[in-house]
mmCIF file of C-alpha atoms in Angstrom:
data_model
loop_
_atom_site.group_PDB
_atom_site.id
_atom_site.type_symbol
_atom_site.label_atom_id
_atom_site.label_comp_id
_atom_site.label_asym_id
_atom_site.label_seq_id
_atom_site.Cartn_x
_atom_site.Cartn_y
_atom_site.Cartn_z
ATOM 1 C CA UNK A 1 -15.305 -4.215 3.467
ATOM 2 C CA UNK A 2 -12.085 -5.429 1.799
ATOM 3 C CA UNK A 3 -10.388 -7.776 4.576
ATOM 4 C CA UNK A 4 -8.959 -10.997 3.517
ATOM 5 C CA UNK A 5 -10.887 -13.581 5.183
ATOM 6 C CA UNK A 6 -8.270 -16.060 6.114
ATOM 7 C CA UNK A 7 -8.524 -18.602 9.155
ATOM 8 C CA UNK A 8 -5.761 -16.646 10.954
ATOM 9 C CA UNK A 9 -8.122 -13.565 10.795
ATOM 10 C CA UNK A 10 -10.914 -15.449 12.020
ATOM 11 C CA UNK A 11 -8.900 -17.162 14.917
ATOM 12 C CA UNK A 12 -7.685 -13.560 15.811
ATOM 13 C CA UNK A 13 -11.236 -12.179 16.003
ATOM 14 C CA UNK A 14 -12.606 -15.158 17.909
ATOM 15 C CA UNK A 15 -9.901 -14.515 20.514
ATOM 16 C CA UNK A 16 -10.961 -10.742 20.735
ATOM 17 C CA UNK A 17 -14.453 -12.134 21.116
ATOM 18 C CA UNK A 18 -13.327 -13.868 24.235
ATOM 19 C CA UNK A 19 -13.182 -10.721 26.194
ATOM 20 C CA UNK A 20 -14.860 -8.185 24.159
ATOM 21 C CA UNK A 21 -14.296 -4.990 26.204
ATOM 22 C CA UNK A 22 -10.890 -5.870 27.349
ATOM 23 C CA UNK A 23 -7.629 -4.273 26.072
ATOM 24 C CA UNK A 24 -5.198 -7.086 24.845
ATOM 25 C CA UNK A 25 -1.455 -7.483 24.336
ATOM 26 C CA UNK A 26 0.180 -8.715 21.173
ATOM 27 C CA UNK A 27 2.294 -11.274 22.707
ATOM 28 C CA UNK A 28 -0.681 -12.563 24.850
ATOM 29 C CA UNK A 29 -2.795 -13.033 21.856
ATOM 30 C CA UNK A 30 0.236 -14.717 19.941
ATOM 31 C CA UNK A 31 0.399 -17.193 22.806
ATOM 32 C CA UNK A 32 -3.247 -17.842 22.868
ATOM 33 C CA UNK A 33 -3.677 -18.102 19.095
ATOM 34 C CA UNK A 34 -0.366 -19.750 18.276
ATOM 35 C CA UNK A 35 -0.084 -16.866 15.455
ATOM 36 C CA UNK A 36 3.483 -15.679 15.078
ATOM 37 C CA UNK A 37 4.130 -11.944 14.911
ATOM 38 C CA UNK A 38 5.020 -11.686 11.351
ATOM 39 C CA UNK A 39 1.373 -13.150 10.802
ATOM 40 C CA UNK A 40 -0.411 -11.464 13.583
ATOM 41 C CA UNK A 41 0.518 -8.017 13.342
ATOM 42 C CA UNK A 42 -0.338 -7.474 9.666
ATOM 43 C CA UNK A 43 -3.675 -8.601 10.449
ATOM 44 C CA UNK A 44 -3.845 -6.221 13.301
ATOM 45 C CA UNK A 45 -2.698 -3.586 11.084
ATOM 46 C CA UNK A 46 -5.244 -4.336 8.529
ATOM 47 C CA UNK A 47 -8.130 -4.490 11.120
ATOM 48 C CA UNK A 48 -6.926 -0.929 12.603
ATOM 49 C CA UNK A 49 -6.835 0.609 8.956
ATOM 50 C CA UNK A 50 -10.381 -0.524 8.769
ATOM 51 C CA UNK A 51 -11.162 1.039 11.842
ATOM 52 C CA UNK A 52 -12.208 -2.456 13.449
ATOM 53 C CA UNK A 53 -9.518 -2.340 15.934
ATOM 54 C CA UNK A 54 -8.324 0.555 18.265
ATOM 55 C CA UNK A 55 -5.059 0.888 19.772
ATOM 56 C CA UNK A 56 -3.727 2.350 22.758
ATOM 57 C CA UNK A 57 -0.306 2.679 24.862
ATOM 58 C CA UNK A 58 -0.494 1.311 28.363
ATOM 59 C CA UNK A 59 0.246 4.013 30.983
ATOM 60 C CA UNK A 60 3.465 3.484 32.063
ATOM 61 C CA UNK A 61 4.269 1.582 35.205
ATOM 62 C CA UNK A 62 7.517 2.348 37.249
ATOM 63 C CA UNK A 63 10.611 0.791 35.499
ATOM 64 C CA UNK A 64 8.340 -0.992 32.865
ATOM 65 C CA UNK A 65 8.087 0.191 29.138
ATOM 66 C CA UNK A 66 4.426 1.022 27.824
ATOM 67 C CA UNK A 67 2.836 -1.642 25.922
ATOM 68 C CA UNK A 68 0.677 -1.620 22.839
ATOM 69 C CA UNK A 69 -2.508 -2.759 23.327
ATOM 70 C CA UNK A 70 -5.675 -3.531 21.143
ATOM 71 C CA UNK A 71 -9.334 -3.799 21.380
ATOM 72 C CA UNK A 72 -12.241 -4.296 18.796
ATOM 73 C CA UNK A 73 -14.288 -1.419 18.156
ATOM 74 C CA UNK A 74 -17.980 -1.312 18.149
ATOM 75 C CA UNK A 75 -17.840 -2.018 14.294
ATOM 76 C CA UNK A 76 -15.109 -4.323 14.756
ATOM 77 C CA UNK A 77 -17.195 -6.523 17.198
ATOM 78 C CA UNK A 78 -19.991 -6.442 14.880
ATOM 79 C CA UNK A 79 -17.833 -7.807 12.067
ATOM 80 C CA UNK A 80 -16.140 -10.180 14.233
ATOM 81 C CA UNK A 81 -19.489 -11.892 15.294
ATOM 82 C CA UNK A 82 -20.732 -11.980 11.634
ATOM 83 C CA UNK A 83 -17.345 -13.770 10.634
ATOM 84 C CA UNK A 84 -17.325 -16.033 13.387
ATOM 85 C CA UNK A 85 -21.017 -17.113 12.876
ATOM 86 C CA UNK A 86 -20.297 -17.484 9.160
ATOM 87 C CA UNK A 87 -17.398 -19.653 9.665
ATOM 88 C CA UNK A 88 -19.198 -21.962 12.162
ATOM 89 C CA UNK A 89 -22.098 -22.641 9.551
ATOM 90 C CA UNK A 90 -21.131 -25.819 7.598
ATOM 91 C CA UNK A 91 -20.803 -25.305 4.065
ATOM 92 C CA UNK A 92 -23.439 -27.489 2.156
ATOM 93 C CA UNK A 93 -21.383 -28.509 -0.895
ATOM 94 C CA UNK A 94 -21.728 -31.332 -3.098
ATOM 95 C CA UNK A 95 -19.834 -34.333 -1.663
ATOM 96 C CA UNK A 96 -16.608 -35.264 -3.367
ATOM 97 C CA UNK A 97 -16.820 -37.964 -6.113
ATOM 98 C CA UNK A 98 -20.653 -37.976 -5.638
ATOM 99 C CA UNK A 99 -20.312 -39.041 -2.196
ATOM 100 C CA UNK A 100 -20.381 -42.456 -0.926
ATOM 101 C CA UNK A 101 -22.967 -45.112 -0.782
ATOM 102 C CA UNK A 102 -25.814 -46.265 -3.219
ATOM 103 C CA UNK A 103 -23.830 -49.375 -4.155
ATOM 104 C CA UNK B 1 21.537 -9.473 29.109
ATOM 105 C CA UNK B 2 22.127 -12.904 27.131
ATOM 106 C CA UNK B 3 23.704 -12.727 23.939
ATOM 107 C CA UNK B 4 20.173 -13.665 22.399
ATOM 108 C CA UNK B 5 18.501 -11.264 24.105
ATOM 109 C CA UNK B 6 20.946 -8.662 22.579
ATOM 110 C CA UNK B 7 20.207 -9.917 19.125
ATOM 111 C CA UNK B 8 16.447 -9.591 19.692
ATOM 112 C CA UNK B 9 16.589 -6.157 21.107
ATOM 113 C CA UNK B 10 19.003 -5.271 17.941
ATOM 114 C CA UNK B 11 16.525 -6.556 15.434
ATOM 115 C CA UNK B 12 13.754 -4.877 17.210
ATOM 116 C CA UNK B 13 15.587 -1.455 17.131
ATOM 117 C CA UNK B 14 16.740 -1.954 13.382
ATOM 118 C CA UNK B 15 12.816 -2.689 12.587
ATOM 119 C CA UNK B 16 11.707 0.473 14.678
ATOM 120 C CA UNK B 17 14.257 2.557 13.073
ATOM 121 C CA UNK B 18 13.407 1.545 9.405
ATOM 122 C CA UNK B 19 9.726 1.279 9.669
ATOM 123 C CA UNK B 20 7.689 3.378 7.505
ATOM 124 C CA UNK B 21 5.984 6.251 9.176
ATOM 125 C CA UNK B 22 2.662 4.380 9.074
ATOM 126 C CA UNK B 23 3.983 1.236 10.545
ATOM 127 C CA UNK B 24 6.257 2.920 13.384
ATOM 128 C CA UNK B 25 3.781 2.644 16.015
ATOM 129 C CA UNK B 26 3.203 -1.035 15.225
ATOM 130 C CA UNK B 27 7.032 -1.720 15.338
ATOM 131 C CA UNK B 28 7.393 -0.155 18.392
ATOM 132 C CA UNK B 29 4.580 -1.989 19.768
ATOM 133 C CA UNK B 30 6.207 -5.299 18.612
ATOM 134 C CA UNK B 31 9.584 -4.186 20.169
ATOM 135 C CA UNK B 32 8.019 -3.551 23.417
ATOM 136 C CA UNK B 33 6.427 -7.003 23.246
ATOM 137 C CA UNK B 34 9.495 -8.796 22.788
ATOM 138 C CA UNK B 35 10.661 -7.989 26.441
ATOM 139 C CA UNK B 36 7.507 -9.704 27.669
ATOM 140 C CA UNK B 37 8.645 -12.864 25.920
ATOM 141 C CA UNK B 38 10.015 -15.382 28.631
ATOM 142 C CA UNK B 39 12.388 -17.538 26.303
ATOM 143 C CA UNK B 40 15.285 -16.183 24.765
ATOM 144 C CA UNK B 41 14.989 -18.182 21.531
ATOM 145 C CA UNK B 42 11.415 -17.200 21.343
ATOM 146 C CA UNK B 43 12.366 -13.265 21.841
ATOM 147 C CA UNK B 44 14.615 -13.822 18.673
ATOM 148 C CA UNK B 45 11.941 -15.487 16.945
ATOM 149 C CA UNK B 46 9.334 -12.924 17.619
ATOM 150 C CA UNK B 47 11.742 -10.066 16.952
ATOM 151 C CA UNK B 48 12.517 -11.561 13.531
ATOM 152 C CA UNK B 49 8.808 -12.072 12.783
ATOM 153 C CA UNK B 50 8.527 -8.404 13.389
ATOM 154 C CA UNK B 51 10.479 -7.670 10.317
ATOM 155 C CA UNK B 52 7.414 -8.417 8.334
ATOM 156 C CA UNK B 53 6.321 -4.738 9.025
ATOM 157 C CA UNK B 54 9.120 -3.614 7.004
ATOM 158 C CA UNK B 55 7.887 -5.508 3.686
ATOM 159 C CA UNK B 56 4.954 -2.761 3.233
ATOM 160 C CA UNK B 57 5.373 0.845 3.010
ATOM 161 C CA UNK B 58 2.603 2.730 4.925
ATOM 162 C CA UNK B 59 2.279 6.326 4.980
ATOM 163 C CA UNK B 60 1.553 8.109 8.168
ATOM 164 C CA UNK B 61 -2.004 7.599 8.692
ATOM 165 C CA UNK B 62 -4.838 10.497 8.601
ATOM 166 C CA UNK B 63 -5.868 10.800 12.207
ATOM 167 C CA UNK B 64 -7.852 14.182 11.997
ATOM 168 C CA UNK B 65 -9.767 16.349 9.564
ATOM 169 C CA UNK B 66 -6.812 19.033 9.998
ATOM 170 C CA UNK B 67 -4.351 16.323 8.831
ATOM 171 C CA UNK B 68 -6.661 15.473 5.741
ATOM 172 C CA UNK B 69 -6.812 19.064 4.924
ATOM 173 C CA UNK B 70 -3.045 19.398 5.260
ATOM 174 C CA UNK B 71 -2.419 16.320 3.020
ATOM 175 C CA UNK B 72 -5.037 17.723 0.639
ATOM 176 C CA UNK B 73 -3.138 21.040 0.369
ATOM 177 C CA UNK B 74 0.039 19.271 -0.240
ATOM 178 C CA UNK B 75 -1.195 17.105 -2.832
ATOM 179 C CA UNK B 76 -2.832 20.356 -4.648
ATOM 180 C CA UNK B 77 0.329 22.332 -4.100
ATOM 181 C CA UNK B 78 2.200 19.462 -5.822
ATOM 182 C CA UNK B 79 0.065 19.442 -8.742
ATOM 183 C CA UNK B 80 0.364 23.169 -9.040
ATOM 184 C CA UNK B 81 4.200 22.882 -9.066
ATOM 185 C CA UNK B 82 4.108 19.725 -11.517
ATOM 186 C CA UNK B 83 2.426 21.830 -14.382
ATOM 187 C CA UNK B 84 6.018 23.130 -15.570
ATOM 188 C CA UNK B 85 7.324 19.519 -15.605
ATOM 189 C CA UNK B 86 4.183 18.318 -17.448
ATOM 190 C CA UNK B 87 4.933 20.912 -20.369
ATOM 191 C CA UNK B 88 8.594 19.844 -20.665
ATOM 192 C CA UNK B 89 7.323 16.301 -20.550
ATOM 193 C CA UNK B 90 5.138 16.664 -23.449
ATOM 194 C CA UNK B 91 7.465 18.347 -25.347
ATOM 195 C CA UNK B 92 10.060 15.744 -24.598
ATOM 196 C CA UNK B 93 7.604 13.048 -25.624
ATOM 197 C CA UNK B 94 6.900 14.698 -28.896
ATOM 198 C CA UNK B 95 10.431 14.878 -29.677
ATOM 199 C CA UNK B 96 10.924 10.987 -28.892
ATOM 200 C CA UNK B 97 7.932 10.290 -31.251
ATOM 201 C CA UNK B 98 9.277 12.418 -34.019
ATOM 202 C CA UNK B 99 12.998 10.854 -33.447
ATOM 203 C CA UNK B 100 11.666 6.953 -33.457
ATOM 204 C CA UNK B 101 9.606 7.716 -36.669
ATOM 205 C CA UNK B 102 12.712 8.841 -38.444
ATOM 206 C CA UNK B 103 14.441 5.884 -37.110
ATOM 207 C CA UNK B 104 11.643 3.710 -38.451
ATOM 208 C CA UNK B 105 12.272 5.134 -41.954
ATOM 209 C CA UNK B 106 16.328 4.836 -41.591
ATOM 210 C CA UNK B 107 15.900 1.281 -40.157
ATOM 211 C CA UNK B 108 17.487 -1.482 -42.478
ATOM 212 C CA UNK B 109 16.352 -4.573 -40.801
ATOM 213 C CA UNK B 110 12.451 -5.578 -40.639
ATOM 214 C CA UNK B 111 13.283 -6.534 -36.904
ATOM 215 C CA UNK B 112 14.340 -2.616 -36.111
ATOM 216 C CA UNK B 113 11.424 -1.343 -38.187
ATOM 217 C CA UNK B 114 9.149 -3.317 -35.921
ATOM 218 C CA UNK B 115 10.812 -1.973 -32.718
ATOM 219 C CA UNK B 116 10.717 1.542 -33.863
ATOM 220 C CA UNK B 117 7.154 1.318 -35.043
ATOM 221 C CA UNK B 118 6.199 0.094 -31.464
ATOM 222 C CA UNK B 119 8.330 2.929 -29.862
ATOM 223 C CA UNK B 120 6.557 5.475 -32.055
ATOM 224 C CA UNK B 121 3.114 3.989 -31.368
ATOM 225 C CA UNK B 122 3.874 4.063 -27.582
ATOM 226 C CA UNK B 123 5.082 7.668 -27.583
ATOM 227 C CA UNK B 124 1.994 9.156 -29.571
ATOM 228 C CA UNK B 125 -0.714 8.488 -26.982
ATOM 229 C CA UNK B 126 1.721 9.734 -24.463
ATOM 230 C CA UNK B 127 2.362 12.871 -26.174
ATOM 231 C CA UNK B 128 -1.250 13.572 -26.593
ATOM 232 C CA UNK B 129 -2.073 12.445 -22.944
ATOM 233 C CA UNK B 130 0.589 14.705 -21.377
ATOM 234 C CA UNK B 131 -0.370 17.620 -23.587
ATOM 235 C CA UNK B 132 -3.973 17.547 -22.214
ATOM 236 C CA UNK B 133 -2.639 17.124 -18.751
ATOM 237 C CA UNK B 134 -0.323 20.217 -19.172
ATOM 238 C CA UNK B 135 -3.762 22.225 -20.364
ATOM 239 C CA UNK B 136 -5.446 21.390 -16.788
ATOM 240 C CA UNK B 137 -3.703 23.881 -14.683
ATOM 241 C CA UNK B 138 -6.850 25.647 -13.895
ATOM 242 C CA UNK B 139 -8.566 22.645 -12.519
ATOM 243 C CA UNK B 140 -6.646 22.676 -9.401
ATOM 244 C CA UNK B 141 -8.980 24.369 -6.589
ATOM 245 C CA UNK B 142 -8.308 27.573 -4.721
ATOM 246 C CA UNK B 143 -5.772 27.473 -1.759
ATOM 247 C CA UNK B 144 -8.466 28.888 0.510
ATOM 248 C CA UNK B 145 -11.339 26.129 -0.208
ATOM 249 C CA UNK B 146 -10.170 23.329 1.867
ATOM 250 C CA UNK B 147 -13.318 21.367 1.025
ATOM 251 C CA UNK B 148 -12.776 21.617 -2.834
ATOM 252 C CA UNK B 149 -9.024 20.399 -2.210
ATOM 253 C CA UNK B 150 -10.113 17.556 -0.296
ATOM 254 C CA UNK B 151 -12.555 16.599 -3.071
ATOM 255 C CA UNK B 152 -9.796 17.196 -5.575
ATOM 256 C CA UNK B 153 -7.380 15.126 -3.594
ATOM 257 C CA UNK B 154 -9.962 12.185 -3.281
ATOM 258 C CA UNK B 155 -10.932 12.513 -6.947
ATOM 259 C CA UNK B 156 -7.176 12.209 -7.817
ATOM 260 C CA UNK B 157 -6.611 9.087 -5.754
ATOM 261 C CA UNK B 158 -9.584 7.375 -7.265
ATOM 262 C CA UNK B 159 -8.408 8.220 -10.760
ATOM 263 C CA UNK B 160 -4.977 6.576 -9.893
ATOM 264 C CA UNK B 161 -6.644 3.650 -8.220
ATOM 265 C CA UNK B 162 -8.954 2.870 -11.002
ATOM 266 C CA UNK B 163 -7.304 0.371 -13.655
ATOM 267 C CA UNK B 164 -9.974 1.195 -16.383
ATOM 268 C CA UNK B 165 -9.440 4.881 -16.055
ATOM 269 C CA UNK B 166 -8.360 6.411 -19.306
ATOM 270 C CA UNK B 167 -4.824 7.837 -17.630
ATOM 271 C CA UNK B 168 -4.303 4.170 -16.568
ATOM 272 C CA UNK B 169 -5.208 2.773 -19.853
ATOM 273 C CA UNK B 170 -2.727 5.099 -21.844
ATOM 274 C CA UNK B 171 0.012 4.477 -19.683
ATOM 275 C CA UNK B 172 -0.406 0.506 -19.645
ATOM 276 C CA UNK B 173 -0.740 0.781 -23.492
ATOM 277 C CA UNK B 174 2.196 3.064 -24.150
ATOM 278 C CA UNK B 175 4.685 1.483 -21.711
ATOM 279 C CA UNK B 176 3.862 -1.852 -23.029
ATOM 280 C CA UNK B 177 4.631 -0.669 -26.490
ATOM 281 C CA UNK B 178 7.734 1.215 -25.339
ATOM 282 C CA UNK B 179 9.294 -1.525 -23.229
ATOM 283 C CA UNK B 180 8.583 -4.023 -26.222
ATOM 284 C CA UNK B 181 10.062 -1.695 -28.741
ATOM 285 C CA UNK B 182 13.202 -1.073 -26.608
ATOM 286 C CA UNK B 183 13.385 -4.789 -26.023
ATOM 287 C CA UNK B 184 13.659 -5.397 -30.054
ATOM 288 C CA UNK B 185 15.576 -2.185 -30.809
ATOM 289 C CA UNK B 186 18.322 -2.776 -28.185
ATOM 290 C CA UNK B 187 18.431 -6.701 -28.189
ATOM 291 C CA UNK B 188 21.913 -6.734 -29.351
ATOM 292 C CA UNK B 189 23.174 -4.446 -26.694
ATOM 293 C CA UNK B 190 21.918 -5.296 -23.289
ATOM 294 C CA UNK B 191 18.245 -4.414 -23.041
ATOM 295 C CA UNK B 192 16.434 -7.604 -23.872
ATOM 296 C CA UNK B 193 16.040 -9.140 -20.174
ATOM 297 C CA UNK B 194 16.683 -6.407 -18.083
ATOM 298 C CA UNK B 195 13.897 -4.421 -20.044
ATOM 299 C CA UNK B 196 11.400 -7.229 -19.239
ATOM 300 C CA UNK B 197 12.682 -7.220 -15.429
ATOM 301 C CA UNK B 198 12.160 -3.237 -15.246
ATOM 302 C CA UNK B 199 8.713 -3.729 -16.620
ATOM 303 C CA UNK B 200 7.806 -6.223 -14.086
ATOM 304 C CA UNK B 201 9.399 -4.170 -11.383
ATOM 305 C CA UNK B 202 7.432 -1.132 -12.358
ATOM 306 C CA UNK B 203 4.146 -3.238 -12.704
ATOM 307 C CA UNK B 204 4.782 -4.320 -9.096
ATOM 308 C CA UNK B 205 5.565 -0.567 -7.809
ATOM 309 C CA UNK B 206 2.360 0.494 -9.497
ATOM 310 C CA UNK B 207 0.472 -2.015 -7.698
ATOM 311 C CA UNK B 208 1.865 -1.417 -4.314
ATOM 312 C CA UNK B 209 1.338 2.283 -4.862
ATOM 313 C CA UNK B 210 -2.256 1.448 -5.643
ATOM 314 C CA UNK B 211 -2.578 -0.317 -2.361
ATOM 315 C CA UNK B 212 -1.381 2.797 -0.497
ATOM 316 C CA UNK B 213 -3.673 4.911 -2.384
ATOM 317 C CA UNK B 214 -6.814 2.503 -1.729
ATOM 318 C CA UNK B 215 -5.712 2.677 2.122
ATOM 319 C CA UNK B 216 -5.728 6.522 2.024
ATOM 320 C CA UNK B 217 -9.074 6.602 0.397
ATOM 321 C CA UNK B 218 -10.463 4.553 3.024
ATOM 322 C CA UNK B 219 -9.072 6.865 5.615
ATOM 323 C CA UNK B 220 -10.657 9.897 3.776
ATOM 324 C CA UNK B 221 -13.770 8.357 3.619
ATOM 325 C CA UNK B 222 -13.802 7.477 7.139
ATOM 326 C CA UNK B 223 -12.951 11.164 8.298
ATOM 327 C CA UNK B 224 -15.363 12.709 5.932
ATOM 328 C CA UNK B 225 -18.174 10.278 7.266
ATOM 329 C CA UNK B 226 -17.109 11.283 10.829
ATOM 330 C CA UNK B 227 -17.302 14.631 10.133
ATOM 331 C CA UNK B 228 -20.530 14.938 8.600
#
């Protein structure tokens, strides 16, 4: 699956995992994650293109414009869990400059 | 309504109006959300951020098998229609090859000779390729066979997306030589920098087109998978 693995994407997926089955609004996600609209929506669009995210228009309340809502699909939830667990595993690389100690 | 709100709404409306077919829904979603932003300044920032969706062109998504069939039919029809042009194209390429080779023999400076030889070498494979393409008329599947048309559409997109496909290699090779040749031949007129910029622009356009095609291929695969 060709989705750019950025910290913002991981942050967004983690936000969706907080309430897996709930529909979420763009602005609420932006407030919770701190992602600006210009960063958030391209990621949402990419996720939707890969069928990891489903979208829906909220039923119109009296006098209020309908809102666009987002929720991870089953594939999306699986992908999000994989990504979050991969991101939380500490990378075991070589310490920079050979590490400290051994003096 | 405050002036800032007005600006935010104006920007959002602009984005919705100019968003590409595939981004329209997202632009509308962004515009709606701007109404829920409490602060006026933040609403302006939100709507300015929404301009990001204008940066990439997205075709209307294929949501059903019927839409896929329609898109495949359109593609096949466009291919059928293009055969007349392909014939004109290979003849035009042949004429260019011949005229640039004549120029090569008539050229006085060694720089011009290099330029004309690059142009000739660039047009030769283009002529052969377009000639072969013009003979492929009968490859387009029948109008009443949607399954074959979808496969034809998919194969066409895959071929274009593959940078190592013979067609891509011919285009890259030919256009590199042609633009380099033009840059040398018309160096005294106006061509040097604009030609390089044009080539870079073309390369960027091709990359963007490839991105669209890859997206479309993923949609097709998902629909075929869902229907099987």
